[in-house]
Coordinates of C-alpha atoms in Angstrom, one line a residue:
X1 CA 0.0 0.0 0.0
X2 CA 2.9 2.3 0.9
X3 CA 4.5 1.6 -2.5
X4 CA 1.2 2.4 -4.3
X5 CA 0.9 5.8 -2.4
X6 CA 4.6 6.6 -3.1
X7 CA 4.0 5.7 -6.8
X8 CA 1.0 8.1 -6.9
X9 CA 2.9 10.9 -5.2
X10 CA 5.8 10.4 -7.7
X11 CA 3.4 10.6 -10.6
X12 CA 1.8 13.8 -9.2
X13 CA 5.3 15.3 -8.6
X14 CA 6.3 14.4 -12.2
X15 CA 3.1 15.9 -13.6
X16 CA 3.6 19.1 -11.6
X17 CA 7.2 19.3 -12.8
X18 CA 6.1 18.8 -16.4
X19 CA 3.4 21.5 -16.0
X20 CA 6.0 24.0 -14.7
X21 CA 8.4 23.1 -17.4
X22 CA 5.6 23.5 -20.0
X23 CA 4.6 26.9 -18.6
X24 CA 8.2 28.1 -18.8
X25 CA 8.5 26.8 -22.3
X26 CA 5.2 28.5 -23.3
X27 CA 6.6 31.9 -22.2
X28 CA 8.1 33.9 -25.0
X29 CA 11.3 35.6 -23.7
X30 CA 11.0 38.1 -26.6
X31 CA 7.6 39.2 -25.6
X32 CA 7.8 41.0 -22.2
X33 CA 5.0 40.5 -19.8
X34 CA 5.5 43.9 -18.2
X35 CA 6.9 47.2 -19.5
X36 CA 7.6 50.5 -17.8
X37 CA 4.7 53.0 -17.7
X38 CA 7.1 55.5 -19.3
X39 CA 7.5 53.3 -22.4
X40 CA 3.7 52.9 -22.8
X41 CA 3.3 56.6 -22.4
X42 CA 5.7 57.2 -25.2
X43 CA 3.5 55.2 -27.6
X44 CA 0.4 56.8 -26.4
X45 CA 1.9 60.3 -27.1
X46 CA 2.9 59.3 -30.6
X47 CA -0.7 58.3 -31.3
X48 CA -2.0 61.8 -30.3
X49 CA -0.1 63.6 -33.1
X50 CA -2.7 64.8 -35.7
X51 CA -0.4 65.3 -38.6
X52 CA -0.6 67.8 -41.5
X53 CA -1.4 67.7 -45.2
X54 CA -3.6 64.7 -44.9
X55 CA -7.3 64.1 -45.6
X56 CA -8.4 66.0 -42.5
X57 CA -6.8 69.1 -43.8
X58 CA -8.5 68.7 -47.2
X59 CA -11.8 68.3 -45.4
X60 CA -10.9 71.5 -43.4
X61 CA -10.6 73.0 -46.9
X62 CA -7.1 74.2 -46.4
X63 CA -5.7 72.5 -49.5
X64 CA -6.9 70.7 -52.6
X65 CA -5.6 67.7 -54.4
X66 CA -5.6 68.3 -58.2
X67 CA -4.6 64.8 -59.3
X68 CA -7.1 62.0 -59.0
X69 CA -4.4 59.3 -58.5
X70 CA -3.6 61.0 -55.1
X71 CA -7.2 61.7 -54.1
X72 CA -9.9 64.3 -54.2
X73 CA -12.0 66.7 -52.0
X74 CA -15.1 64.5 -51.7
X75 CA -16.9 64.0 -48.4
X76 CA -18.0 60.4 -49.1
X77 CA -17.3 59.4 -45.6
X78 CA -17.5 55.8 -44.4
X79 CA -16.8 54.3 -41.0
X80 CA -14.7 56.3 -38.5
X81 CA -11.4 55.2 -37.2
X82 CA -11.9 55.3 -33.4
X83 CA -9.2 55.3 -30.7
X84 CA -10.1 52.4 -28.4
X85 CA -6.7 50.8 -29.2
X86 CA -4.9 53.8 -27.8
X87 CA -7.2 53.9 -24.8
X88 CA -6.4 50.3 -24.0
X89 CA -2.8 51.4 -23.9
X90 CA -3.7 54.1 -21.5
X91 CA -5.3 51.5 -19.2
X92 CA -2.1 49.5 -19.5
X93 CA 0.1 52.5 -18.7
X94 CA -2.0 53.3 -15.6
X95 CA -1.7 49.6 -14.4
X96 CA 2.0 49.5 -15.0
X97 CA 2.5 52.7 -12.9
X98 CA 0.7 51.1 -10.0
X99 CA 2.5 47.8 -10.4
X100 CA 5.8 49.7 -10.1
X101 CA 4.8 51.1 -6.7
X102 CA 3.2 54.4 -7.6
X103 CA 0.4 55.8 -5.4
X104 CA -3.2 56.0 -6.8
X105 CA -2.6 59.6 -7.8
X106 CA 0.5 59.7 -10.0
X107 CA 1.7 61.5 -13.1
X108 CA 0.6 58.6 -15.4
X109 CA -2.9 58.4 -14.0
X110 CA -3.3 62.2 -14.3
X111 CA -2.1 62.1 -17.9
X112 CA -4.3 59.1 -18.4
X113 CA -7.4 61.2 -17.5
X114 CA -6.4 63.9 -19.9
X115 CA -5.8 61.4 -22.7
X116 CA -9.2 59.8 -22.0
X117 CA -10.9 63.2 -22.1
X118 CA -9.1 64.2 -25.3
X119 CA -9.8 60.9 -27.2
X120 CA -13.4 60.6 -26.1
X121 CA -13.9 64.2 -27.2
X122 CA -12.4 63.5 -30.6
X123 CA -14.4 60.3 -31.1
X124 CA -17.8 61.7 -30.0
X125 CA -17.3 64.8 -32.2
X126 CA -16.7 62.4 -35.1
X127 CA -19.7 60.0 -34.7
X128 CA -22.0 60.9 -31.8
X129 CA -23.0 58.5 -29.0
X130 CA -20.2 56.1 -27.9
X131 CA -19.5 53.1 -25.8
X132 CA -17.8 54.6 -22.8
X133 CA -18.9 53.5 -19.3
X134 CA -18.9 49.8 -20.2
X135 CA -16.0 50.1 -22.7
X136 CA -12.3 49.1 -22.1
X137 CA -13.2 46.2 -19.9
X138 CA -11.8 43.5 -22.2
X139 CA -13.4 40.0 -22.0
X140 CA -15.5 41.2 -19.0
X141 CA -17.8 43.0 -21.5
X142 CA -17.4 42.5 -25.2
X143 CA -20.7 44.2 -26.1
X144 CA -20.7 47.6 -24.2
X145 CA -23.7 49.8 -24.3
X146 CA -23.5 53.2 -25.7
X147 CA -23.5 56.4 -23.7
X148 CA -25.3 59.5 -25.1
X149 CA -23.1 62.3 -26.4
X150 CA -24.2 64.4 -23.5
X151 CA -23.1 61.8 -21.0
X152 CA -19.7 61.6 -22.8
X153 CA -19.3 65.4 -22.5
X154 CA -20.2 65.3 -18.8
X155 CA -17.6 62.6 -18.3
X156 CA -15.0 64.5 -20.3
X157 CA -15.4 67.5 -18.1
X158 CA -15.2 65.3 -15.0
X159 CA -11.9 63.8 -16.2
X160 CA -10.4 67.2 -16.9
X161 CA -11.5 68.5 -13.5
X162 CA -9.9 65.5 -11.8
X163 CA -6.8 65.8 -13.9
X164 CA -6.3 69.4 -12.9
X165 CA -6.7 68.6 -9.2
X166 CA -4.3 65.6 -9.6
X167 CA -1.6 67.7 -11.3
X168 CA -1.9 70.4 -8.6
X169 CA -1.4 67.8 -5.9
X170 CA 1.6 66.2 -7.6
X171 CA 3.2 69.6 -8.2
X172 CA 2.7 70.5 -4.5
X173 CA 4.4 67.3 -3.5
X174 CA 7.2 68.0 -6.1
X175 CA 6.6 64.6 -7.7
X176 CA 9.3 63.9 -10.2
X177 CA 8.5 60.3 -11.2
X178 CA 7.2 61.1 -14.7
X179 CA 9.5 59.8 -17.5
X180 CA 9.1 59.3 -21.2
X181 CA 7.1 62.5 -21.9
X182 CA 8.5 64.1 -25.1
X183 CA 5.8 66.7 -25.4
X184 CA 6.6 68.6 -22.2
X185 CA 9.8 66.9 -21.1
X186 CA 8.0 65.6 -17.9
X187 CA 7.0 69.1 -16.8
X188 CA 3.8 68.7 -14.7
X189 CA 3.1 72.4 -14.7
X190 CA 2.8 72.4 -18.5
X191 CA 0.5 69.4 -18.4
X192 CA -1.8 71.2 -15.9
X193 CA -2.0 74.2 -18.2
X194 CA -2.8 71.9 -21.1
X195 CA -5.7 70.3 -19.2
X196 CA -7.4 73.6 -18.6
X197 CA -6.7 75.1 -22.0
X198 CA -8.1 72.0 -23.7
X199 CA -11.1 72.3 -21.4
X200 CA -11.8 75.8 -22.8
X201 CA -12.0 74.1 -26.2
X202 CA -14.5 71.6 -24.9
X203 CA -16.7 74.3 -23.3
X204 CA -16.6 76.4 -26.5
X205 CA -17.6 73.4 -28.5
X206 CA -20.7 73.2 -26.2
X207 CA -21.9 76.7 -27.2
X208 CA -25.2 75.4 -28.4
X209 CA -25.8 73.7 -25.0
X210 CA -24.8 76.6 -22.8
X211 CA -28.1 76.6 -20.9
X212 CA -27.9 72.9 -20.0
X213 CA -27.8 72.7 -16.2
X214 CA -26.0 69.4 -16.2
X215 CA -23.1 70.8 -18.3
X216 CA -23.0 74.2 -16.6
X217 CA -20.9 75.5 -19.5
X218 CA -20.8 79.3 -18.8
X219 CA -20.2 78.9 -15.0
X220 CA -17.4 76.4 -15.6
X221 CA -15.7 78.6 -18.2
X222 CA -16.0 81.6 -15.7
X223 CA -14.6 79.4 -12.9
X224 CA -11.5 78.6 -15.0
X225 CA -10.8 82.1 -16.1
X226 CA -11.5 83.6 -12.7
X227 CA -9.2 81.1 -10.8
X228 CA -5.8 81.4 -12.5
X229 CA -4.0 80.0 -9.5
X230 CA -6.2 76.9 -9.4
X231 CA -6.8 76.6 -13.1
X232 CA -3.7 77.8 -15.0
X233 CA -3.9 78.1 -18.7
X234 CA -1.5 78.8 -21.6
X235 CA 0.3 82.1 -21.4
X236 CA 2.3 82.1 -24.7
X237 CA 3.4 80.0 -27.6
X238 CA 5.9 78.3 -25.3
X239 CA 3.0 76.3 -23.8
X240 CA 1.7 74.8 -27.0
X241 CA 0.9 71.1 -27.0
X242 CA 2.6 70.3 -30.3
X243 CA 4.4 67.7 -32.2
X244 CA 7.9 68.7 -33.0
X245 CA 9.5 67.0 -36.1
X246 CA 13.0 65.5 -35.9
X247 CA 15.0 64.6 -38.9
X248 CA 15.6 61.8 -39.9
X249 CA 13.3 60.0 -37.4
X250 CA 10.1 62.0 -37.8
X251 CA 10.2 64.2 -40.9
X252 CA 7.6 66.8 -41.7
X253 CA 5.0 65.2 -44.1
X254 CA 6.0 67.6 -46.9
X255 CA 9.7 67.6 -47.5
X256 CA 12.4 67.4 -50.2
X257 CA 12.0 63.6 -50.4
X258 CA 8.4 63.9 -51.8
X259 CA 8.7 67.2 -53.6
X260 CA 8.8 65.6 -57.0
X261 CA 5.6 63.7 -56.3
X262 CA 3.5 66.2 -54.3
X263 CA 4.5 69.8 -54.8
X264 CA 2.4 70.4 -58.0
X265 CA -0.3 67.9 -57.0
X266 CA -1.8 70.2 -54.4
X267 CA -3.2 73.8 -54.6
X268 CA -4.1 76.1 -51.8
X269 CA -7.9 76.0 -51.2
X270 CA -9.9 79.1 -52.1
X271 CA -11.9 78.7 -48.8
X272 CA -8.7 79.4 -46.9
X273 CA -6.7 81.6 -49.3
X274 CA -9.5 83.9 -50.1
X275 CA -9.8 84.9 -46.4
X276 CA -6.1 85.8 -46.4
X277 CA -6.1 87.8 -49.6
X278 CA -9.3 89.6 -48.9
X279 CA -7.8 90.9 -45.6
X280 CA -4.3 91.6 -47.2
X281 CA -2.9 89.2 -44.7
X282 CA 0.9 88.5 -45.1
X283 CA 0.4 84.9 -44.1
X284 CA -0.6 84.6 -47.7
X285 CA 3.0 84.9 -48.8
X286 CA 4.2 82.1 -46.5
X287 CA 1.7 79.4 -47.0
X288 CA 1.1 79.9 -50.8
X289 CA 2.8 80.9 -54.0
X290 CA 1.6 83.4 -56.6
X291 CA -0.3 81.7 -59.5
X292 CA 2.0 81.3 -62.5
X293 CA -0.6 82.8 -64.9
X294 CA -0.9 85.9 -62.8
X295 CA 2.9 86.5 -62.8
X296 CA 2.9 85.9 -66.6
X297 CA 0.1 88.5 -66.9
X298 CA 2.4 91.1 -65.1
X299 CA 1.3 91.0 -61.5
X300 CA 4.0 91.2 -58.9
X301 CA 4.5 88.3 -56.4
X302 CA 3.7 90.9 -53.7
X303 CA 0.3 91.6 -55.2
X304 CA -2.5 89.8 -53.2
X305 CA -4.4 89.5 -56.5
X306 CA -1.6 87.2 -57.7
X307 CA -2.8 84.5 -55.3
X308 CA -5.7 82.4 -56.4
X309 CA -7.1 79.4 -54.5
X310 CA -8.7 76.3 -56.1
X311 CA -12.3 75.7 -55.1
X312 CA -12.8 72.4 -53.3
X313 CA -16.1 72.2 -55.0
X314 CA -14.6 72.3 -58.5
X315 CA -14.7 69.3 -60.8
X316 CA -11.4 67.5 -60.3
X317 CA -10.6 67.2 -64.1
X318 CA -11.2 70.9 -64.5
X319 CA -9.0 71.7 -61.5
X320 CA -6.2 69.4 -62.8
X321 CA -6.2 71.1 -66.2
X322 CA -6.0 74.6 -64.6
X323 CA -3.4 73.7 -62.0
X324 CA -0.4 73.8 -64.4
X325 CA 3.1 73.0 -63.4
X326 CA 5.6 75.4 -61.9
X327 CA 8.9 73.5 -62.2
X328 CA 10.9 71.7 -64.8
X329 CA 11.8 72.5 -68.3
X330 CA 8.2 72.5 -69.7
X331 CA 6.9 75.4 -67.6
X332 CA 3.1 75.9 -67.9
X333 CA 1.8 78.7 -65.7
X334 CA -1.2 77.5 -63.7
X335 CA -4.3 79.4 -62.7
X336 CA -4.0 78.4 -59.0
X337 CA -1.5 79.0 -56.2
X338 CA 0.6 76.0 -55.1
X339 CA 1.3 75.6 -51.5
X340 CA 4.4 77.6 -50.3
X341 CA 7.2 75.4 -51.4
X342 CA 10.0 77.3 -49.7
X343 CA 8.4 76.6 -46.3
X344 CA 7.0 73.2 -46.8
X345 CA 9.5 71.5 -49.2
X346 CA 12.9 73.0 -48.8
X347 CA 13.6 71.4 -45.4
X348 CA 12.5 68.3 -43.4
X349 CA 11.2 70.3 -40.4
X350 CA 8.9 72.9 -41.9
X351 CA 6.8 73.7 -38.7
X352 CA 5.5 72.2 -35.5
X353 CA 2.0 70.7 -35.6
X354 CA -0.3 72.0 -32.8
X355 CA -2.6 69.6 -31.0
X356 CA -3.8 72.3 -28.7
X357 CA -2.3 75.7 -29.4
X358 CA -2.1 79.2 -27.8
X359 CA -3.7 81.1 -30.8
X360 CA -6.8 78.9 -30.5
X361 CA -7.0 79.5 -26.8
X362 CA -6.9 83.3 -27.4
X363 CA -9.8 83.1 -29.9
X364 CA -11.8 80.8 -27.5
X365 CA -11.3 83.5 -24.8
X366 CA -12.5 86.1 -27.2
X367 CA -15.5 84.0 -28.2
X368 CA -16.6 83.4 -24.6
X369 CA -16.4 87.1 -23.9
X370 CA -18.3 87.9 -27.1
X371 CA -21.0 85.5 -26.0
X372 CA -21.3 87.1 -22.6
X373 CA -20.1 84.0 -20.7
X374 CA -17.3 86.0 -18.9
X375 CA -16.2 89.6 -18.7
X376 CA -13.0 90.8 -20.3
X377 CA -11.5 92.5 -23.4
X378 CA -12.5 90.3 -26.3
X379 CA -10.7 92.6 -28.8
X380 CA -7.4 92.2 -27.0
X381 CA -7.7 88.4 -27.0
X382 CA -8.6 88.5 -30.7
X383 CA -5.5 90.6 -31.4
X384 CA -3.4 88.2 -29.3
X385 CA -4.6 85.3 -31.4
X386 CA -3.8 87.0 -34.7
X387 CA -0.4 88.2 -33.4
X388 CA 0.5 84.7 -32.1
X389 CA -0.3 83.2 -35.5
X390 CA 1.6 85.8 -37.4
X391 CA 4.6 85.2 -35.2
X392 CA 4.4 81.5 -35.8
X393 CA 4.9 82.2 -39.6
X394 CA 7.7 84.7 -38.9
X395 CA 5.7 87.8 -39.8
X396 CA 7.3 90.9 -38.3
X397 CA 6.8 94.6 -38.3
X398 CA 8.5 96.3 -41.2
X399 CA 10.3 94.5 -44.1
X400 CA 9.6 90.8 -44.6
X401 CA 11.2 88.6 -47.3
X402 CA 9.2 85.9 -49.0
X403 CA 10.0 83.4 -51.8
X404 CA 8.4 81.6 -54.6
X405 CA 9.9 78.9 -56.8
X406 CA 11.0 80.3 -60.1
X407 CA 10.1 78.6 -63.4
X408 CA 12.3 75.6 -63.8
X409 CA 13.6 76.0 -60.2
X410 CA 14.5 73.0 -58.1
X411 CA 13.8 72.6 -54.4
X412 CA 17.0 72.2 -52.5
X413 CA 18.1 73.0 -48.9
X414 CA 19.6 76.3 -50.1
X415 CA 16.6 76.9 -52.4
X416 CA 16.2 77.9 -56.0
X417 CA 13.8 80.7 -55.3
X418 CA 13.0 84.2 -56.2
X419 CA 12.9 86.5 -53.2
X420 CA 10.5 89.4 -52.9
X421 CA 9.9 92.0 -50.1
X422 CA 6.7 93.1 -48.4
X423 CA 6.4 95.7 -45.7
X424 CA 4.0 95.0 -43.0
X425 CA 2.3 97.1 -40.4
X426 CA 0.0 95.5 -37.9
X427 CA -1.8 98.8 -37.3
X428 CA -2.5 99.2 -41.0
X429 CA -3.6 95.6 -41.3
X430 CA -5.8 95.8 -38.3
X431 CA -7.5 99.0 -39.4
X432 CA -9.2 97.3 -42.2
X433 CA -13.0 97.1 -41.6
X434 CA -13.1 93.4 -42.2
X435 CA -10.3 92.8 -39.6
X436 CA -10.9 95.4 -36.9
X437 CA -13.0 93.8 -34.2
X438 CA -16.6 94.9 -34.6
X439 CA -17.5 94.4 -31.0
X440 CA -19.4 91.9 -28.9
X441 CA -22.0 91.2 -31.5
X442 CA -22.7 88.8 -34.4
X443 CA -20.2 90.4 -36.7
X444 CA -17.5 90.3 -34.0
X445 CA -18.2 86.6 -33.4
X446 CA -17.8 85.9 -37.1
X447 CA -14.5 87.7 -37.2
X448 CA -13.2 85.6 -34.2
X449 CA -14.2 82.3 -35.8
X450 CA -12.7 83.2 -39.2
X451 CA -9.4 84.2 -37.6
X452 CA -9.4 81.0 -35.6
X453 CA -9.9 79.1 -38.8
X454 CA -6.9 80.7 -40.4
X455 CA -4.8 79.9 -37.3
X456 CA -5.8 76.2 -37.6
X457 CA -4.0 75.9 -40.9
X458 CA -2.4 72.4 -41.1
X459 CA -2.8 71.8 -37.3
X460 CA -5.2 70.7 -34.6
X461 CA -6.8 67.8 -36.6
X462 CA -10.4 68.4 -37.5
X463 CA -11.0 71.5 -35.3
X464 CA -11.3 73.8 -38.2
X465 CA -14.1 71.6 -39.6
X466 CA -15.7 71.2 -36.2
X467 CA -15.9 75.0 -35.8
X468 CA -17.4 75.4 -39.2
X469 CA -19.9 72.7 -38.4
X470 CA -20.9 74.5 -35.2
X471 CA -20.9 78.1 -36.5
X472 CA -21.1 78.1 -40.3
X473 CA -17.9 80.2 -40.5
X474 CA -16.1 80.5 -42.8
X475 CA -18.5 79.5 -45.6
X476 CA -17.1 76.3 -47.0
X477 CA -17.2 75.6 -50.7
X478 CA -19.9 73.1 -51.6
X479 CA -21.6 74.2 -54.7
X480 CA -20.2 71.7 -57.2
X481 CA -19.2 68.1 -57.8
X482 CA -15.8 68.3 -56.0
X483 CA -17.2 68.0 -52.5
X484 CA -20.0 65.5 -53.2
X485 CA -21.1 63.0 -50.7
X486 CA -23.8 60.3 -50.7
X487 CA -26.5 63.0 -50.4
X488 CA -25.3 65.0 -53.4
X489 CA -22.8 67.7 -54.3
X490 CA -24.3 70.6 -52.4
X491 CA -24.0 69.3 -48.9
X492 CA -21.1 68.7 -46.5
X493 CA -21.7 65.9 -44.0
X494 CA -21.8 66.5 -40.3
X495 CA -20.5 63.2 -39.0
X496 CA -18.8 59.9 -39.9
X497 CA -20.5 56.5 -39.7
X498 CA -19.7 54.1 -37.0
X499 CA -17.0 51.5 -37.9
X500 CA -18.4 48.3 -39.5
X501 CA -17.1 46.3 -36.6
X502 CA -19.8 47.9 -34.4
X503 CA -22.7 46.7 -36.5
X504 CA -21.2 43.2 -36.7
X505 CA -19.7 42.7 -33.2
X506 CA -22.0 44.9 -31.1
X507 CA -25.1 44.8 -33.2
X508 CA -27.9 45.3 -30.6
X509 CA -26.3 48.3 -28.9
X510 CA -25.3 49.8 -32.2
X511 CA -28.9 49.5 -33.5
X512 CA -30.2 51.1 -30.3
X513 CA -27.7 54.0 -30.7
X514 CA -28.7 54.5 -34.4
X515 CA -32.4 54.4 -33.6
X516 CA -32.2 56.9 -30.7
X517 CA -30.0 59.4 -32.6
X518 CA -30.8 59.2 -36.3
X519 CA -34.1 57.3 -36.7
X520 CA -32.4 54.0 -37.6
X521 CA -30.1 55.3 -40.3
X522 CA -26.3 55.6 -39.8
X523 CA -26.3 58.7 -41.9
X524 CA -23.3 61.0 -42.4
X525 CA -25.7 63.9 -43.0
X526 CA -27.6 63.5 -39.7
X527 CA -26.9 66.0 -37.0
X528 CA -25.3 64.8 -33.7
X529 CA -26.6 66.2 -30.4
X530 CA -23.8 68.7 -29.8
X531 CA -24.7 70.8 -32.9
X532 CA -28.5 70.6 -32.6

């Protein structure tokens, strides 16, 4: 009997040993089970960069593609690309911070709250209602219910309130445990400013809901502006939340490498360029080049009339035939302005891309004052926003030198450009009736939104479009085939559809969300709650 028991114990011991050996063999030494929170943060931060010169900027009507092989200006939107993958990494980052011994309130958890707020804001502005409360739970809940867009905005504001308080607490404790932050070099004070500045964007976005008691938009905006020590905000361009390009690792999207492919395939959009030229704004000379046909007709490159934008609504074949070429031996002067090749194609680091920028904040302040939410000098904030944007493009008082690529010229680091000089006076520029702030009235509000739009050029993702959708300013081009969508050429959609994965993997909840919002049709032309 003892021999039998011993034999059974031996078998059990052998089985246990085999199991442990199998478990060890099953582990992949090249696939770490745990990573530092700082490393996860680095990946999360990369995913926040909005980029420039992509489809979003065409939908913002900043530039036009004139070559159908590269694309078009159409708003035939399908399913949105949502950010739940990045949000899962945020959850992982927070867990790794706790695993390493961090307290419940730590820099990674505070940044995590901001990123959650930022991404859920972006997603709800794109599609409408979203899975939120029951989302990000993995196998625990594979079919999360949708929260209404109002509930999402309430939670976004809650996260931002908590993030501000968390950063304040960490700053008081002189916590220096944050690593891996390439946006602010681990500076918690800068992060706290970002949280509150971004919150001003969220509140301005809710302008059509400013009487909703649950959102408390006006009082919250006033609380932030009236409590500078508790709710610090950006004070200059040095505070910008921006993606800085580094050669050769992260080159600016337009650069000498792709000049031969792209530089004559894109024209500056009339929606954007007409605003600049109508106001005799010197940013014209930085972001665009004079149209070749205008120079051939005798206009000077310093003449605003020499700059002509292509309408996003134009038929693509017609736009292509009029675009012309402005380099190489066979010079054909085009009718439209190309994008400023000196700035965007002669180096690899053209300009930083704002995610949340100081100029936008200035215009948000001016808009809140214009609307009567808070007291203050709307005109000064309006001026601050314009000056900050001018400074970003290197515009200064007095003589300014600009460049355009001469016929047959080649883009090089040194540049094969023709220089020209323009004298600029902000006082003269500002004295123009269309520019000088008209006061806290409807005209003044339109001026603020238009100048904010100009300052959004090639940055801040879809914010230029979101502001147009909310206010109607500036008037987007939509009267032709170029901007067509599924409802026809004369309408710009107001949302993306949900990803196809929602209708297949979360069908019941998806159907409920579509029924409650849009009468059962996942329609890109149906208004979402925030703009009703």
